[in-house]
Amino acid sequence: MNVAIVGAAGRMGGRLIQAVLEAEGLELSGATERPGHEKIGMDAGLVAGVGELGITISDDLNAVMADADVLIDFTFPDVTLNNLEICARQGKMMVSGSTGFTPEQRGLVEAYAANIPIVLAPNMSVGVNACFKLLKEAAKILGPDFDVEVVELHHNKKKDSPSGTAVRMGEVVAETLGRDYSQVANYHREGMCGERTKEEIGMQTVRGGDIVGEHTVYFIGMGERIEISHRAMSRDMFARGAARACQWLKGKQAGLYDMQDVLGLS
Ligand code: NAD
């Protein structure tokens, strides 16, 4: 299976190149960056720090996709939507880890998924996906009496807040408790904002330094507290998850899938 990587010079780009090189059945066929990027024309392997690969970083995704079966895209929602248009036109698959989609943008991804297979997941790590399952169980057992708060920490270059993973965690708990996440998520407390409501799910964000990503969901009751935490120590497991999603996509019908599907947890 031939794999192209978009955003090859980004924080995830280099890790994705290494993961594809290590994954059975996957061949790196191309790499792109945004037009005007200083690494255009350079060898993708040298930029990723994995040695020369003979694959030049291009700014022409159309041409790169002619040789690829699947595109791995860890960029940003507007870029991902442009890339989906190219993949759909060429009948190619996509694995996207981009985060920060609005409900409208998510609707556009769903429309593309009518024609091509897409894996879209805010977090590709096995551990975080196990956490989603644990959160469902915890919310089921603890029920509505426990106050739920989500706290996430990331590096100071992250563009979207709260993280896509934190939002998904909040959604999983809300869905399990029969609440509408968009109605109960509380992103901001300041001044005389009143007592906490029973239904709300607090979403707190910390940004600083080089933190790869940490998430904790607190279930806070009277006299006791449960914390479900995940700490990412490197970006490699996100990249390995994306490579695993590419392998899993082989032979799949058009549709929108996530890592729960890839890992057999859904
Ligand atoms: P980054 O800014 O380091 O990398 C993004 C790269 O995309 C940059 O090199 C940028 O130049 C490139 N790019 C932008 N526009 C482009 C275009 N039109 N064509 C080609 N390349 C283009 O960011 P990052 O830390 O690597 O994160 C990227 C995305 O991945 C974010 O949305 C982040 O939240 C997400 N992420 C997801 C997971 C996951 O497991 N799903 C894990 C980590 C990061």
PDB file of C-alpha atoms in Angstrom, residues 35 38 62 97 183 249 253:
ATOM      1  CA  PRO A  35       3.473  26.063  -0.797  1.00  0.00           C
ATOM      2  CA  GLU A  38      11.441  26.275   3.313  1.00  0.00           C
ATOM      3  CA  ASN A  62      -2.458  16.412  -6.772  1.00  0.00           C
ATOM      4  CA  GLY A  97      -5.428  13.162  12.863  1.00  0.00           C
ATOM      5  CA  GLN A 183     -25.242  22.173  25.967  1.00  0.00           C
ATOM      6  CA  LEU A 249      -8.158   0.577   5.660  1.00  0.00           C
ATOM      7  CA  GLN A 253     -15.777   0.431   1.810  1.00  0.00           C
TER       8      GLN A 253
END
